[in-house]
Amino acid sequence: MPRSKRARLVPLTKTTKRATREHKSEFVQEVRNAVDNHEQLYLFSYENMRSSKFKDIRMHFRSKEGDDGMDMPSKIMLGKNKLLQISLGRTPEDEYADNLRHVAKEITESVGVLFTSRPRSEVEEYFANFVEPDFARAGFVSPRDVFITNEMLFNHPVSMVEQQFRKQGLPVKIDNGKIVLLDGLTQYRLCKEGETLSPDKCKALTHFGIKLSEFKVKLVCRWSGGEFEKLD
């Protein structure tokens, strides 16, 4: 096991403004307990975060049994990047265990930490295969052309012509009680490959159930027994 540095005092004055000193101290201790109680930790990054999508990951690692049937609960911590850095330590002098400072250095933007004792191969295979289709958000760059057809419009109530579709720029009308494209069109290109999507176009894509985005989690680095390893 790596040399423990738990006896060191940790300054908490440069962390989040709203948290009380007691809450900060509890968080630091929680992180350090997780280091002590698990064989390894992974730092991961994510894009297009959706709480409903991430719930699947939490549930997977909340279960106590690994592939080999052994009891090995894991812990995931998100947010509070500054406190995570302080908990792990940012210098050789204040790091909680050897080489955790290298993990702290990688904690920026949208990241989280997984503390686990599951086999390395199981953890890394799970994240390598974890991809969930998702609806695009404003600012997302479309990976392909998307076309809307009359058949796709037929399934929507005529009230959506004024309430939604025309506001979103779709050239539509009501014909014999159905929504159809104007000027005899059979299809309309809603967005093209490489286009940065506006909020209205994202709403339209959602109406038609078209998912252009993907929710992924990427492993950034791994720490175990005092050894640090970059993974990306």
mmCIF file of C-alpha atoms in Angstrom:
data_model
loop_
_atom_site.group_PDB
_atom_site.id
_atom_site.type_symbol
_atom_site.label_atom_id
_atom_site.label_comp_id
_atom_site.label_asym_id
_atom_site.label_seq_id
_atom_site.Cartn_x
_atom_site.Cartn_y
_atom_site.Cartn_z
ATOM 1 C CA MET A 1 0.000 0.000 0.000
ATOM 2 C CA PRO A 2 1.180 3.585 -0.617
ATOM 3 C CA ARG A 3 2.448 5.761 2.191
ATOM 4 C CA SER A 4 -0.496 7.423 3.979
ATOM 5 C CA LYS A 5 -0.413 11.168 4.474
ATOM 6 C CA ARG A 6 -3.735 11.475 6.283
ATOM 7 C CA ALA A 7 -2.283 13.348 9.243
ATOM 8 C CA ARG A 8 -1.677 16.515 7.252
ATOM 9 C CA LEU A 9 -3.893 19.572 7.779
ATOM 10 C CA VAL A 10 -5.794 20.715 4.696
ATOM 11 C CA PRO A 11 -6.626 24.431 4.072
ATOM 12 C CA LEU A 12 -10.205 24.831 2.869
ATOM 13 C CA THR A 13 -10.391 28.583 2.281
ATOM 14 C CA LYS A 14 -10.154 28.454 -1.530
ATOM 15 C CA THR A 15 -13.079 26.127 -2.226
ATOM 16 C CA THR A 16 -16.730 26.733 -3.040
ATOM 17 C CA LYS A 17 -18.189 29.801 -1.353
ATOM 18 C CA ARG A 18 -21.490 28.389 -0.124
ATOM 19 C CA ALA A 19 -20.304 25.226 1.551
ATOM 20 C CA THR A 20 -19.653 25.497 5.265
ATOM 21 C CA ARG A 21 -16.296 24.531 6.698
ATOM 22 C CA GLU A 22 -17.906 21.495 8.315
ATOM 23 C CA HIS A 23 -19.379 20.304 5.021
ATOM 24 C CA LYS A 24 -16.064 20.814 3.269
ATOM 25 C CA SER A 25 -14.264 18.794 5.920
ATOM 26 C CA GLU A 26 -16.837 16.011 5.675
ATOM 27 C CA PHE A 27 -16.432 15.901 1.899
ATOM 28 C CA VAL A 28 -12.640 15.711 2.165
ATOM 29 C CA GLN A 29 -12.918 12.876 4.664
ATOM 30 C CA GLU A 30 -15.431 11.061 2.462
ATOM 31 C CA VAL A 31 -13.030 11.188 -0.488
ATOM 32 C CA ARG A 32 -10.118 9.980 1.608
ATOM 33 C CA ASN A 33 -12.172 7.154 3.091
ATOM 34 C CA ALA A 34 -13.003 6.097 -0.455
ATOM 35 C CA VAL A 35 -9.298 6.031 -1.310
ATOM 36 C CA ASP A 36 -8.621 3.827 1.720
ATOM 37 C CA ASN A 37 -11.535 1.471 1.100
ATOM 38 C CA HIS A 38 -11.007 0.753 -2.603
ATOM 39 C CA GLU A 39 -8.123 -0.726 -4.534
ATOM 40 C CA GLN A 40 -8.147 1.848 -7.323
ATOM 41 C CA LEU A 41 -9.717 5.020 -8.601
ATOM 42 C CA TYR A 42 -10.533 6.231 -12.088
ATOM 43 C CA LEU A 43 -10.982 9.816 -13.173
ATOM 44 C CA PHE A 44 -13.499 10.085 -16.009
ATOM 45 C CA SER A 45 -14.799 12.891 -18.215
ATOM 46 C CA TYR A 46 -18.223 13.178 -19.807
ATOM 47 C CA GLU A 47 -20.142 15.176 -22.405
ATOM 48 C CA ASN A 48 -23.845 15.885 -22.854
ATOM 49 C CA MET A 49 -24.576 14.927 -19.255
ATOM 50 C CA ARG A 50 -28.100 13.713 -18.537
ATOM 51 C CA SER A 51 -28.938 12.557 -15.033
ATOM 52 C CA SER A 52 -31.202 9.822 -16.420
ATOM 53 C CA LYS A 53 -28.338 8.421 -18.521
ATOM 54 C CA PHE A 54 -25.771 8.610 -15.736
ATOM 55 C CA LYS A 55 -28.155 6.774 -13.425
ATOM 56 C CA ASP A 56 -27.414 3.573 -15.356
ATOM 57 C CA ILE A 57 -23.714 3.909 -14.511
ATOM 58 C CA ARG A 58 -24.442 4.548 -10.850
ATOM 59 C CA MET A 59 -26.721 1.537 -10.665
ATOM 60 C CA HIS A 60 -24.148 -0.680 -12.375
ATOM 61 C CA PHE A 61 -21.428 0.168 -9.871
ATOM 62 C CA ARG A 62 -23.773 0.324 -6.902
ATOM 63 C CA SER A 63 -24.428 -3.403 -7.150
ATOM 64 C CA LYS A 64 -22.138 -5.228 -4.764
ATOM 65 C CA GLU A 65 -21.052 -8.176 -6.838
ATOM 66 C CA GLY A 66 -18.459 -8.099 -9.566
ATOM 67 C CA ASP A 67 -18.230 -10.533 -12.437
ATOM 68 C CA ASP A 68 -16.530 -13.041 -10.176
ATOM 69 C CA GLY A 69 -19.282 -12.870 -7.545
ATOM 70 C CA MET A 70 -17.157 -11.073 -4.955
ATOM 71 C CA ASP A 71 -18.598 -8.336 -2.755
ATOM 72 C CA MET A 72 -17.111 -5.095 -4.101
ATOM 73 C CA PRO A 73 -19.290 -1.951 -3.862
ATOM 74 C CA SER A 74 -17.943 1.107 -5.664
ATOM 75 C CA LYS A 75 -18.376 4.841 -5.149
ATOM 76 C CA ILE A 76 -18.811 7.657 -7.679
ATOM 77 C CA MET A 77 -18.276 11.342 -6.883
ATOM 78 C CA LEU A 78 -19.134 14.227 -9.236
ATOM 79 C CA GLY A 79 -18.696 17.963 -9.040
ATOM 80 C CA LYS A 80 -16.826 20.001 -6.428
ATOM 81 C CA ASN A 81 -13.629 19.889 -8.449
ATOM 82 C CA LYS A 82 -11.675 22.162 -6.100
ATOM 83 C CA LEU A 83 -12.573 20.075 -3.091
ATOM 84 C CA LEU A 84 -11.697 16.882 -4.939
ATOM 85 C CA GLN A 85 -8.282 18.348 -5.723
ATOM 86 C CA ILE A 86 -7.726 19.348 -2.117
ATOM 87 C CA SER A 87 -8.913 15.960 -0.861
ATOM 88 C CA LEU A 88 -6.418 14.108 -3.039
ATOM 89 C CA GLY A 89 -3.673 16.713 -2.653
ATOM 90 C CA ARG A 90 -2.073 18.908 -5.295
ATOM 91 C CA THR A 91 1.589 18.747 -4.320
ATOM 92 C CA PRO A 92 3.998 16.051 -3.111
ATOM 93 C CA GLU A 93 3.772 17.592 0.361
ATOM 94 C CA ASP A 94 -0.026 17.536 0.758
ATOM 95 C CA GLU A 95 -1.137 14.584 -1.407
ATOM 96 C CA TYR A 96 -3.096 12.016 0.598
ATOM 97 C CA ALA A 97 -1.158 9.091 -0.882
ATOM 98 C CA ASP A 98 1.748 8.809 -3.278
ATOM 99 C CA ASN A 99 1.082 10.207 -6.750
ATOM 100 C CA LEU A 100 -2.510 11.280 -6.103
ATOM 101 C CA ARG A 101 -1.364 14.785 -7.010
ATOM 102 C CA HIS A 102 -1.250 13.646 -10.627
ATOM 103 C CA VAL A 103 -4.937 12.730 -10.462
ATOM 104 C CA ALA A 104 -5.758 16.094 -8.883
ATOM 105 C CA LYS A 105 -3.999 17.857 -11.755
ATOM 106 C CA GLU A 106 -6.392 16.208 -14.235
ATOM 107 C CA ILE A 107 -9.534 17.341 -12.374
ATOM 108 C CA THR A 108 -10.922 20.100 -14.606
ATOM 109 C CA GLU A 109 -14.302 20.885 -16.140
ATOM 110 C CA SER A 110 -16.789 17.979 -16.460
ATOM 111 C CA VAL A 111 -15.165 15.089 -14.605
ATOM 112 C CA GLY A 112 -15.940 12.616 -11.862
ATOM 113 C CA VAL A 113 -14.134 9.969 -9.819
ATOM 114 C CA LEU A 114 -14.935 6.277 -9.560
ATOM 115 C CA PHE A 115 -13.523 4.457 -6.531
ATOM 116 C CA THR A 116 -13.712 0.719 -7.034
ATOM 117 C CA SER A 117 -12.181 -2.644 -6.217
ATOM 118 C CA ARG A 118 -13.578 -4.362 -9.283
ATOM 119 C CA PRO A 119 -11.106 -5.918 -11.714
ATOM 120 C CA ARG A 120 -9.452 -3.439 -14.028
ATOM 121 C CA SER A 121 -10.507 -5.325 -17.145
ATOM 122 C CA GLU A 122 -14.163 -5.293 -16.077
ATOM 123 C CA VAL A 123 -14.193 -1.543 -15.373
ATOM 124 C CA GLU A 124 -12.443 -0.492 -18.546
ATOM 125 C CA GLU A 125 -14.478 -2.817 -20.749
ATOM 126 C CA TYR A 126 -17.706 -1.415 -19.286
ATOM 127 C CA PHE A 127 -16.802 2.190 -20.109
ATOM 128 C CA ALA A 128 -15.384 1.302 -23.520
ATOM 129 C CA ASN A 129 -18.771 -0.136 -24.474
ATOM 130 C CA PHE A 130 -20.966 2.473 -22.782
ATOM 131 C CA VAL A 131 -22.583 4.719 -25.411
ATOM 132 C CA GLU A 132 -26.151 6.020 -25.110
ATOM 133 C CA PRO A 133 -27.912 7.853 -27.986
ATOM 134 C CA ASP A 134 -29.305 11.204 -26.862
ATOM 135 C CA PHE A 135 -31.138 14.260 -28.143
ATOM 136 C CA ALA A 136 -28.890 17.077 -29.304
ATOM 137 C CA ARG A 137 -28.623 20.330 -27.385
ATOM 138 C CA ALA A 138 -28.182 23.825 -28.794
ATOM 139 C CA GLY A 139 -24.649 24.312 -30.091
ATOM 140 C CA PHE A 140 -24.207 20.672 -31.045
ATOM 141 C CA VAL A 141 -22.731 20.088 -34.513
ATOM 142 C CA SER A 142 -24.892 17.760 -36.592
ATOM 143 C CA PRO A 143 -22.988 14.636 -37.736
ATOM 144 C CA ARG A 144 -25.299 14.088 -40.718
ATOM 145 C CA ASP A 145 -28.132 15.468 -42.844
ATOM 146 C CA VAL A 146 -31.601 15.014 -41.357
ATOM 147 C CA PHE A 147 -34.726 15.021 -43.508
ATOM 148 C CA ILE A 148 -38.361 15.335 -42.448
ATOM 149 C CA THR A 149 -41.028 13.604 -44.581
ATOM 150 C CA ASN A 150 -44.794 13.943 -44.800
ATOM 151 C CA GLU A 151 -45.146 10.526 -43.198
ATOM 152 C CA MET A 152 -43.268 11.804 -40.160
ATOM 153 C CA LEU A 153 -45.596 14.813 -39.940
ATOM 154 C CA PHE A 154 -48.792 12.755 -40.139
ATOM 155 C CA ASN A 155 -48.302 11.493 -36.584
ATOM 156 C CA HIS A 156 -48.560 14.965 -35.053
ATOM 157 C CA PRO A 157 -51.742 16.908 -34.187
ATOM 158 C CA VAL A 158 -52.615 19.872 -36.423
ATOM 159 C CA SER A 159 -52.339 22.182 -33.411
ATOM 160 C CA MET A 160 -48.563 21.816 -33.657
ATOM 161 C CA VAL A 161 -48.473 23.722 -36.938
ATOM 162 C CA GLU A 162 -48.775 27.081 -35.209
ATOM 163 C CA GLN A 163 -47.573 26.092 -31.751
ATOM 164 C CA GLN A 164 -44.337 24.443 -32.778
ATOM 165 C CA PHE A 165 -43.468 23.662 -36.379
ATOM 166 C CA ARG A 166 -43.750 27.107 -37.967
ATOM 167 C CA LYS A 167 -41.895 28.664 -35.039
ATOM 168 C CA GLN A 168 -39.133 26.136 -35.695
ATOM 169 C CA GLY A 169 -38.952 27.114 -39.371
ATOM 170 C CA LEU A 170 -40.634 24.069 -40.882
ATOM 171 C CA PRO A 171 -42.507 24.814 -44.171
ATOM 172 C CA VAL A 172 -45.802 23.097 -43.317
ATOM 173 C CA LYS A 173 -49.557 23.494 -43.766
ATOM 174 C CA ILE A 174 -52.745 21.643 -42.943
ATOM 175 C CA ASP A 175 -54.227 19.589 -45.767
ATOM 176 C CA ASN A 176 -57.334 17.443 -45.244
ATOM 177 C CA GLY A 177 -56.805 17.425 -41.518
ATOM 178 C CA LYS A 178 -53.136 16.414 -41.729
ATOM 179 C CA ILE A 179 -49.871 18.321 -41.481
ATOM 180 C CA VAL A 180 -47.931 18.230 -44.757
ATOM 181 C CA LEU A 181 -44.975 20.020 -46.307
ATOM 182 C CA LEU A 182 -45.603 23.076 -48.476
ATOM 183 C CA ASP A 183 -45.357 23.230 -52.273
ATOM 184 C CA GLY A 184 -45.754 19.496 -52.778
ATOM 185 C CA LEU A 185 -42.453 18.678 -51.113
ATOM 186 C CA THR A 186 -41.976 15.053 -50.104
ATOM 187 C CA GLN A 187 -39.092 15.796 -47.750
ATOM 188 C CA TYR A 188 -37.433 18.789 -46.110
ATOM 189 C CA ARG A 189 -33.863 18.994 -44.835
ATOM 190 C CA LEU A 190 -34.132 20.002 -41.214
ATOM 191 C CA CYS A 191 -30.376 20.240 -40.729
ATOM 192 C CA LYS A 192 -27.238 19.437 -42.653
ATOM 193 C CA GLU A 193 -23.991 17.735 -41.746
ATOM 194 C CA GLY A 194 -21.624 20.110 -39.950
ATOM 195 C CA GLU A 195 -24.354 22.590 -39.014
ATOM 196 C CA THR A 196 -24.340 24.067 -35.512
ATOM 197 C CA LEU A 197 -27.844 23.434 -34.220
ATOM 198 C CA SER A 198 -30.070 26.191 -32.864
ATOM 199 C CA PRO A 199 -32.456 25.686 -29.916
ATOM 200 C CA ASP A 200 -35.429 25.552 -32.310
ATOM 201 C CA LYS A 201 -33.873 22.851 -34.457
ATOM 202 C CA CYS A 202 -33.027 20.819 -31.368
ATOM 203 C CA LYS A 203 -36.678 21.058 -30.295
ATOM 204 C CA ALA A 204 -37.799 19.915 -33.740
ATOM 205 C CA LEU A 205 -35.435 16.947 -33.642
ATOM 206 C CA THR A 206 -36.836 16.001 -30.248
ATOM 207 C CA HIS A 207 -40.407 16.174 -31.580
ATOM 208 C CA PHE A 208 -39.497 13.645 -34.246
ATOM 209 C CA GLY A 209 -37.550 11.429 -31.849
ATOM 210 C CA ILE A 210 -34.269 11.910 -33.717
ATOM 211 C CA LYS A 211 -31.184 11.449 -31.538
ATOM 212 C CA LEU A 212 -27.992 12.846 -33.055
ATOM 213 C CA SER A 213 -25.906 13.105 -29.904
ATOM 214 C CA GLU A 214 -24.270 10.441 -27.759
ATOM 215 C CA PHE A 215 -23.691 10.342 -24.029
ATOM 216 C CA LYS A 216 -20.223 8.910 -23.436
ATOM 217 C CA VAL A 217 -17.935 8.574 -20.463
ATOM 218 C CA LYS A 218 -14.204 8.597 -21.129
ATOM 219 C CA LEU A 219 -11.640 7.294 -18.665
ATOM 220 C CA VAL A 220 -8.890 9.889 -18.197
ATOM 221 C CA CYS A 221 -6.510 8.244 -15.732
ATOM 222 C CA ARG A 222 -6.155 5.480 -13.158
ATOM 223 C CA TRP A 223 -4.517 5.348 -9.735
ATOM 224 C CA SER A 224 -3.852 2.198 -7.710
ATOM 225 C CA GLY A 225 -1.453 1.427 -4.884
ATOM 226 C CA GLY A 226 0.514 4.626 -5.397
ATOM 227 C CA GLU A 227 0.855 4.139 -9.172
ATOM 228 C CA PHE A 228 -0.611 6.716 -11.559
ATOM 229 C CA GLU A 229 -1.433 6.012 -15.214
ATOM 230 C CA LYS A 230 -2.857 8.226 -17.967
ATOM 231 C CA LEU A 231 -5.453 6.430 -20.075
ATOM 232 C CA ASP A 232 -6.373 8.854 -22.868
#
